C-alpha atoms as a PDB file:
ATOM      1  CA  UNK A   1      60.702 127.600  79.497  1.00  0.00           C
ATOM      2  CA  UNK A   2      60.722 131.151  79.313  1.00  0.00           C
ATOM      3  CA  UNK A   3      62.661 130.927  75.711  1.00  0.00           C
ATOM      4  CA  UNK A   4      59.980 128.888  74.170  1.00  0.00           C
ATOM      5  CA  UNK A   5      56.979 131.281  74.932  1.00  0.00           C
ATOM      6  CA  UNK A   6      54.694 133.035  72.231  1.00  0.00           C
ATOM      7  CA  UNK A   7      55.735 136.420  73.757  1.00  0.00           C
ATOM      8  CA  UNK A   8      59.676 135.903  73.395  1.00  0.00           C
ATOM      9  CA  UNK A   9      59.120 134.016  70.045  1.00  0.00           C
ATOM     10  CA  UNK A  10      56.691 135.929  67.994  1.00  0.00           C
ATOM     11  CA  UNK A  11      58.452 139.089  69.143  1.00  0.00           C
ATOM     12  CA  UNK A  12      61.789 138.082  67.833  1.00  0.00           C
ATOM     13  CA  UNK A  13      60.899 136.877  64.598  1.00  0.00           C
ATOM     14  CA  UNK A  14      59.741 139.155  61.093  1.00  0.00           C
ATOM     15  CA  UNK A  15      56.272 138.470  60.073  1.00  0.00           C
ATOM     16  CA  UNK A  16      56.739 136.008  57.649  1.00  0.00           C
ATOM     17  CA  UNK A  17      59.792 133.808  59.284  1.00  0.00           C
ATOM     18  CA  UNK A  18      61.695 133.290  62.636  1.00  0.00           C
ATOM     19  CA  UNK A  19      64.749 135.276  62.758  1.00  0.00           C
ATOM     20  CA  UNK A  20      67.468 133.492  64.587  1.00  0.00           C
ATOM     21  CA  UNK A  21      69.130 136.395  64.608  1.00  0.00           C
ATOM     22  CA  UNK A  22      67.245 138.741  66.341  1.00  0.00           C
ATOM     23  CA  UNK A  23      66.791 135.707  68.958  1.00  0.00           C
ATOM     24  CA  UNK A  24      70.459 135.225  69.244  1.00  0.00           C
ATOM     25  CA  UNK A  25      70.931 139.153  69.657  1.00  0.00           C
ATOM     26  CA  UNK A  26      68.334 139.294  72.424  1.00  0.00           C
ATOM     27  CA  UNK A  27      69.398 135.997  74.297  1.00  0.00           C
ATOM     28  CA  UNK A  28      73.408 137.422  73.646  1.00  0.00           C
ATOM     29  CA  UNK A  29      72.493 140.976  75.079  1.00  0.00           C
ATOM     30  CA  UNK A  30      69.611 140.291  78.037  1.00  0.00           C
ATOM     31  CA  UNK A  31      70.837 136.735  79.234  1.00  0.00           C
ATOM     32  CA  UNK A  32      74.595 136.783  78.948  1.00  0.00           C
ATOM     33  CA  UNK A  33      74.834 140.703  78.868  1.00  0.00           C
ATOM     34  CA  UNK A  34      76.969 140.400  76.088  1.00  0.00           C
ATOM     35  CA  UNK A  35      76.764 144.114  74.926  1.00  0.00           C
ATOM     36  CA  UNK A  36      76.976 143.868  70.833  1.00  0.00           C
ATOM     37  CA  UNK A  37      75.851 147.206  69.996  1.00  0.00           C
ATOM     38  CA  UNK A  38      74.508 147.919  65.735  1.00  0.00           C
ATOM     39  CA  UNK A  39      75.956 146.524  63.206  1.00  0.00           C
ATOM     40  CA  UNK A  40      79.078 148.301  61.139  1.00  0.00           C
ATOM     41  CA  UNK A  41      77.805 151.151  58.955  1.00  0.00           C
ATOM     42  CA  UNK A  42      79.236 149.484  55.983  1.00  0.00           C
ATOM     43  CA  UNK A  43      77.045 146.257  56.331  1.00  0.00           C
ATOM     44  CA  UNK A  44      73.714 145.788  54.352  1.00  0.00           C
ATOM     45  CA  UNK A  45      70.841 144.604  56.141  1.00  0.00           C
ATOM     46  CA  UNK A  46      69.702 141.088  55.295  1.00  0.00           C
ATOM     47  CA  UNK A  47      66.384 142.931  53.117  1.00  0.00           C
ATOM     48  CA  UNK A  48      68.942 144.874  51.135  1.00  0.00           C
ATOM     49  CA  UNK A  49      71.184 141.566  50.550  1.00  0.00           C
ATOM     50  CA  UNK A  50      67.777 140.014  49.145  1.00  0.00           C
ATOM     51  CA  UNK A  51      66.809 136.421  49.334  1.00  0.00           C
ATOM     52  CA  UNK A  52      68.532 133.601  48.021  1.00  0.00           C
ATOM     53  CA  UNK A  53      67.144 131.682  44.931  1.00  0.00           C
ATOM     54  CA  UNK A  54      65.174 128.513  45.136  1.00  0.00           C
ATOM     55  CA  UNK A  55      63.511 126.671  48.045  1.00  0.00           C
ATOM     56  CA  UNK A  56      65.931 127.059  51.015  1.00  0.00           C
ATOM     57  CA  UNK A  57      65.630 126.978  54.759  1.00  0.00           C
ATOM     58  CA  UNK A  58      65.078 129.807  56.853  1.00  0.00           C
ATOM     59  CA  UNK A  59      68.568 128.954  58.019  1.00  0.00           C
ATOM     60  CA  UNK A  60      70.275 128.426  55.074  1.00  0.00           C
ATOM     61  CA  UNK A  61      68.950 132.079  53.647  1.00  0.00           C
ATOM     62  CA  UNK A  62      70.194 133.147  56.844  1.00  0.00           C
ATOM     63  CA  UNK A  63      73.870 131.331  56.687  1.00  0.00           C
ATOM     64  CA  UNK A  64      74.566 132.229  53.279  1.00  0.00           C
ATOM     65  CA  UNK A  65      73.287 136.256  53.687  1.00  0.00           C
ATOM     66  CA  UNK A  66      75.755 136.482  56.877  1.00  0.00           C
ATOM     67  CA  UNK A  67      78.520 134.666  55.339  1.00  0.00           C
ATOM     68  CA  UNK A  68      80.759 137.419  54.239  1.00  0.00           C
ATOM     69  CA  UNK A  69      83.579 138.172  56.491  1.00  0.00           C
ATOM     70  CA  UNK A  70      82.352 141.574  57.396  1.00  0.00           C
ATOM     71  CA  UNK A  71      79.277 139.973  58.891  1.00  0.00           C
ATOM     72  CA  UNK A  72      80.985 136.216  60.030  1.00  0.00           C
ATOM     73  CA  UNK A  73      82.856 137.411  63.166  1.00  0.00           C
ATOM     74  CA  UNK A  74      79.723 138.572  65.150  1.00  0.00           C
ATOM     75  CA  UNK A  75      77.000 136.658  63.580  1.00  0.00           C
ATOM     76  CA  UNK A  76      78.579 133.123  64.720  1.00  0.00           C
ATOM     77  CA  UNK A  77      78.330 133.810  68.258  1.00  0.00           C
ATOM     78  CA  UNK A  78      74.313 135.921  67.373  1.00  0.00           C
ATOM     79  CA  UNK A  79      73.456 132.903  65.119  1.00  0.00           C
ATOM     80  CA  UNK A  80      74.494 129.976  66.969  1.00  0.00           C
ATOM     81  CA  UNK A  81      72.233 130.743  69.474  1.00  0.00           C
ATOM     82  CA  UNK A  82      69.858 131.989  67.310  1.00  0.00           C
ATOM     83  CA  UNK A  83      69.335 128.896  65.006  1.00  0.00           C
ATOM     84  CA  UNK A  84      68.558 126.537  67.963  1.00  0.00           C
ATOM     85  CA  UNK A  85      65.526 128.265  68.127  1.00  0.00           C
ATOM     86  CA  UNK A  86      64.704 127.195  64.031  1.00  0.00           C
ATOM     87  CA  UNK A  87      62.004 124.583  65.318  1.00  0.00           C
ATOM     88  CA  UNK A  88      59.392 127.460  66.242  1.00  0.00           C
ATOM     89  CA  UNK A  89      58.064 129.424  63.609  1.00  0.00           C
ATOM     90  CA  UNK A  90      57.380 133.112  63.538  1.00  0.00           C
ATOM     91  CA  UNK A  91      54.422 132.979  65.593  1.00  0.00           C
ATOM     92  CA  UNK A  92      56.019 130.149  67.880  1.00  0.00           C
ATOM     93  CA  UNK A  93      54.495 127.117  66.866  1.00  0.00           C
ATOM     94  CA  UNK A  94      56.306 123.912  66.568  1.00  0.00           C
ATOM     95  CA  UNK A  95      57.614 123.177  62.763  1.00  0.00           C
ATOM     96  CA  UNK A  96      59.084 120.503  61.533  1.00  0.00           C
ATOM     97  CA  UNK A  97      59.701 121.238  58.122  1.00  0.00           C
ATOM     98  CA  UNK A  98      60.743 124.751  56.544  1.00  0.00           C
ATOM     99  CA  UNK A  99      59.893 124.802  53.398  1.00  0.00           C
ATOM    100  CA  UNK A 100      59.713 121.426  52.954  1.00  0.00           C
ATOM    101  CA  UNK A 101      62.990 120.405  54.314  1.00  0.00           C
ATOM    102  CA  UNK A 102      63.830 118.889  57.812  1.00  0.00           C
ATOM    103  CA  UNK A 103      64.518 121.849  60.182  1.00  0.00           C
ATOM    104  CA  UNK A 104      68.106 122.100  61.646  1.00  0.00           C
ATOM    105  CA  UNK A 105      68.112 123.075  64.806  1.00  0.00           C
ATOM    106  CA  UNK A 106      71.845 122.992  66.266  1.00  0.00           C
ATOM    107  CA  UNK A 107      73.962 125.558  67.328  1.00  0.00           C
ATOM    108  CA  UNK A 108      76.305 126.586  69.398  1.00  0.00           C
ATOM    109  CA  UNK A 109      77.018 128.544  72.378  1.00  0.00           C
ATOM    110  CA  UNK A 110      79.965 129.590  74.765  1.00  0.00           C
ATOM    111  CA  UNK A 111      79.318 129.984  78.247  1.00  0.00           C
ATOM    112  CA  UNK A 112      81.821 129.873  81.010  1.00  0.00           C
ATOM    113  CA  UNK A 113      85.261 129.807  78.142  1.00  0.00           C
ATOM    114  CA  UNK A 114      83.809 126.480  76.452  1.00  0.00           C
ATOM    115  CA  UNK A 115      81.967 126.323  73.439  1.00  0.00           C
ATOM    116  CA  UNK A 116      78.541 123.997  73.939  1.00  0.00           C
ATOM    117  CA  UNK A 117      76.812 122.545  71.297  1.00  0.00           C
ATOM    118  CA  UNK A 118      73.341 121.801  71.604  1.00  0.00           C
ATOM    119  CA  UNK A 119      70.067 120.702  69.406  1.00  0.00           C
ATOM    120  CA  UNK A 120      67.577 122.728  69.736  1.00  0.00           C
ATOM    121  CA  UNK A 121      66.320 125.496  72.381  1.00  0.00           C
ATOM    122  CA  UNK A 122      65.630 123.270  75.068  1.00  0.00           C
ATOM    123  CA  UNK A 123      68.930 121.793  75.012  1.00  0.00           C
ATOM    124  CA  UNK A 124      70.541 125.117  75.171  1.00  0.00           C
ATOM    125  CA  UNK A 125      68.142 126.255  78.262  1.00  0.00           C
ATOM    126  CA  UNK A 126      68.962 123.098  80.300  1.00  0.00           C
ATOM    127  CA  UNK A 127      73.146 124.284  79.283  1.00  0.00           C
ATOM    128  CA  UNK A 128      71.691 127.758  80.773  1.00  0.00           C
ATOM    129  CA  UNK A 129      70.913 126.191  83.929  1.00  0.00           C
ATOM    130  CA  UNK A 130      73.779 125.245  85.233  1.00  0.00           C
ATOM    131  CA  UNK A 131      75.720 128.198  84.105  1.00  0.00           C
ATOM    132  CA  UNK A 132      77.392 130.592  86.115  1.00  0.00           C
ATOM    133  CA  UNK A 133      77.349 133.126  83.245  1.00  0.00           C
ATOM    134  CA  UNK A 134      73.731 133.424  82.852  1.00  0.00           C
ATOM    135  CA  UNK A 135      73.693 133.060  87.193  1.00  0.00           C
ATOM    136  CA  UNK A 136      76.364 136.017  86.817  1.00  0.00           C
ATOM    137  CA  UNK A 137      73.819 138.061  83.948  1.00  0.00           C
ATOM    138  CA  UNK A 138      70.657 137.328  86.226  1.00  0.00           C
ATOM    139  CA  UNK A 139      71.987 139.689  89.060  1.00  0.00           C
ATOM    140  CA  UNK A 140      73.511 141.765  86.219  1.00  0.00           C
ATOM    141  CA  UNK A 141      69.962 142.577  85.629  1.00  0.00           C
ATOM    142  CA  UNK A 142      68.134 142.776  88.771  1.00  0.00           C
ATOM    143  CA  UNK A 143      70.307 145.193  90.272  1.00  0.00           C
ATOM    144  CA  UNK A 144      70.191 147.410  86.887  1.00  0.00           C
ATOM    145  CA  UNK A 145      66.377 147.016  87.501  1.00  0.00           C
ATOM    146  CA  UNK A 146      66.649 147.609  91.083  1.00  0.00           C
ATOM    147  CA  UNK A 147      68.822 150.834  90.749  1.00  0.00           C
ATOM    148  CA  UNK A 148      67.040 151.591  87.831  1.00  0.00           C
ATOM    149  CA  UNK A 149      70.654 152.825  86.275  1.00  0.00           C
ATOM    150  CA  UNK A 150      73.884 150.689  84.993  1.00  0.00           C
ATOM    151  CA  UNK A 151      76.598 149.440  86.838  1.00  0.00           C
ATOM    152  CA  UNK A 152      79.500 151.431  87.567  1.00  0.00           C
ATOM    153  CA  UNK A 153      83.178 149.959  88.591  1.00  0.00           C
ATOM    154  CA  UNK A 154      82.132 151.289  91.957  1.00  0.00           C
ATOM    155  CA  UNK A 155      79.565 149.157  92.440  1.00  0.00           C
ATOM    156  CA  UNK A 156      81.632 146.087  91.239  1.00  0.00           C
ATOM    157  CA  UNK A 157      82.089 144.946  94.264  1.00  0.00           C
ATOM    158  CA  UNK A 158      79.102 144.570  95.806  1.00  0.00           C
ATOM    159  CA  UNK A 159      77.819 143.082  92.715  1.00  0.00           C
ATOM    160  CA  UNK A 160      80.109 140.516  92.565  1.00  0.00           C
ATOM    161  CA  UNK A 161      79.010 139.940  96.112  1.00  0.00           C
ATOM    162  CA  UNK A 162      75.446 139.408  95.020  1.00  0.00           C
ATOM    163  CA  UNK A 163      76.308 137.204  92.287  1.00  0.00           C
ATOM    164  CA  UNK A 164      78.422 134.730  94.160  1.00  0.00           C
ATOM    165  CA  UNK A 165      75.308 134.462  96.801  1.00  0.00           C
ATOM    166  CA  UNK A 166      72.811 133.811  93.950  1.00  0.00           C
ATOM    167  CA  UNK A 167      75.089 131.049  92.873  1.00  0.00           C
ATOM    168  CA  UNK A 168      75.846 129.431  96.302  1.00  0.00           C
ATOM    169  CA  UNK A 169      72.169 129.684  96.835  1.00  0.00           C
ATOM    170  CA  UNK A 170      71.256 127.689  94.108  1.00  0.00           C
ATOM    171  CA  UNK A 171      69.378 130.774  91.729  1.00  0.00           C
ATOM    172  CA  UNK A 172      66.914 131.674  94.763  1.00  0.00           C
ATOM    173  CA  UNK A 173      65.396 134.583  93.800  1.00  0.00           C
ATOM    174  CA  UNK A 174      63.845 135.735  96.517  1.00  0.00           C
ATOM    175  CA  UNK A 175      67.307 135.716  98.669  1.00  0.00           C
ATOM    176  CA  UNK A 176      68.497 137.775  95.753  1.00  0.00           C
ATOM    177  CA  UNK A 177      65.964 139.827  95.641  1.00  0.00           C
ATOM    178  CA  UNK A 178      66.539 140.577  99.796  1.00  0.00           C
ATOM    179  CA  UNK A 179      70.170 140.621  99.475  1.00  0.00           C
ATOM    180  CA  UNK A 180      69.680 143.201  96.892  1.00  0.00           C
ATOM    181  CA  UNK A 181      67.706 145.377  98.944  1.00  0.00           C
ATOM    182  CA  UNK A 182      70.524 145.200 102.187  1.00  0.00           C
ATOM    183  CA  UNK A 183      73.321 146.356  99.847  1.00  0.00           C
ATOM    184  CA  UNK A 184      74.839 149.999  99.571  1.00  0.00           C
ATOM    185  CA  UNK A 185      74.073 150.153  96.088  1.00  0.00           C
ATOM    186  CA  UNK A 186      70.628 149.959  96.730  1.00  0.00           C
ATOM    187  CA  UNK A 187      70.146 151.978 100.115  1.00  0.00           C
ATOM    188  CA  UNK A 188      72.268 155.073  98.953  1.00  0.00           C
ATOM    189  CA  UNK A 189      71.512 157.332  96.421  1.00  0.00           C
ATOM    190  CA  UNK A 190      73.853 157.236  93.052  1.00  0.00           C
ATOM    191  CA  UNK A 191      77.086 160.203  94.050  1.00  0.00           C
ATOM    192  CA  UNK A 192      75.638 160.205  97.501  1.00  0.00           C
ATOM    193  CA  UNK A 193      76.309 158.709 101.430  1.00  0.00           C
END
């Protein structure tokens, strides 16, 4: 339920409404480490695109100001995810209307090569759950934590180690957590024996 708290919600979101993509950017980068880096230098951001005329969605605004085909390529895989999360507003209360129209809340993710499609964010956490991509991205992130540094190919290894125990232990953290703290990665200095 982590994805449905105030402090995720409100803090991906502008002031005045949710931003599906700056939810689909942080879910993309921190849960599937899914680097995506800034946008191209030739793209305007969505304030200098303006707002659509007449009462629209927060998704619709959002569809039609990423539609252009110098935007569409990474913005399907940022706003897929990002628009399951339409329901909650930008303070993270429940909505059911947005601007007077029913809120769509479907999108779209791919996790381990297949697309899902899910309604809504708790759909798309229970599709989280029993994926080994966000298993894979969990480690990914406690042993960047742990080392306080990224991976390197040299420590590929071990972390593909780690991550196939997490798995086979069915996400237990604190075995990860241990396991973490018996590898070479974490009991030799970075360049050193």
């Amino acid at each position: 339920g982590i994805l449905t708290t105030l402090g995720f919600l409100s803090s991906n979101a502008s002031p005045e409404h949710p931003s599906p993509i700056k939810r689909g950017v942080f879910i993309l980068e921190r849960f599937l480490c899914r680097e995506l880096g800034a946008p191209p230098p030739m793209v305007p951001s969505l304030k200098e695109l303006g707002l659509p005329d007449g009462p629209k969605t927060n998704r619709e605004r959002v569809e039609e100001q990423t539609s252009s085909p110098a935007c569409a390529s990474c913005h399907e895989h940022i706003d897929g995810i990002g628009f399951t999360f339409e329901n909650y507003d930008s303070l993270g209360a429940w909505r059911e209307l947005d601007n007077g129209h029913p809120i769509d809340a479907s999108g779209q993710v791919e996790l381990d090569g297949t697309i899902h499609e899910v309604n809504g964010a708790v759909e798309l956490m229970e599709v989280f759950a029993g994926s080994r991509d966000i298993h894979d991205c969990h480690v990914t992130q406690w042993v960047r934590y742990a080392l306080g540094r990224d991976i390197q190919n040299i420590d590929e290894r071990e972390l593909l180690g780690l991550q196939d125990g997490f798995w086979e232990s069915g996400g237990d953290i604190r075995a990860l957590m241990v396991n973490i703290t018996l590898t070479h990665l974490f009991q030799r200095k970075e360049g050193g024996e």
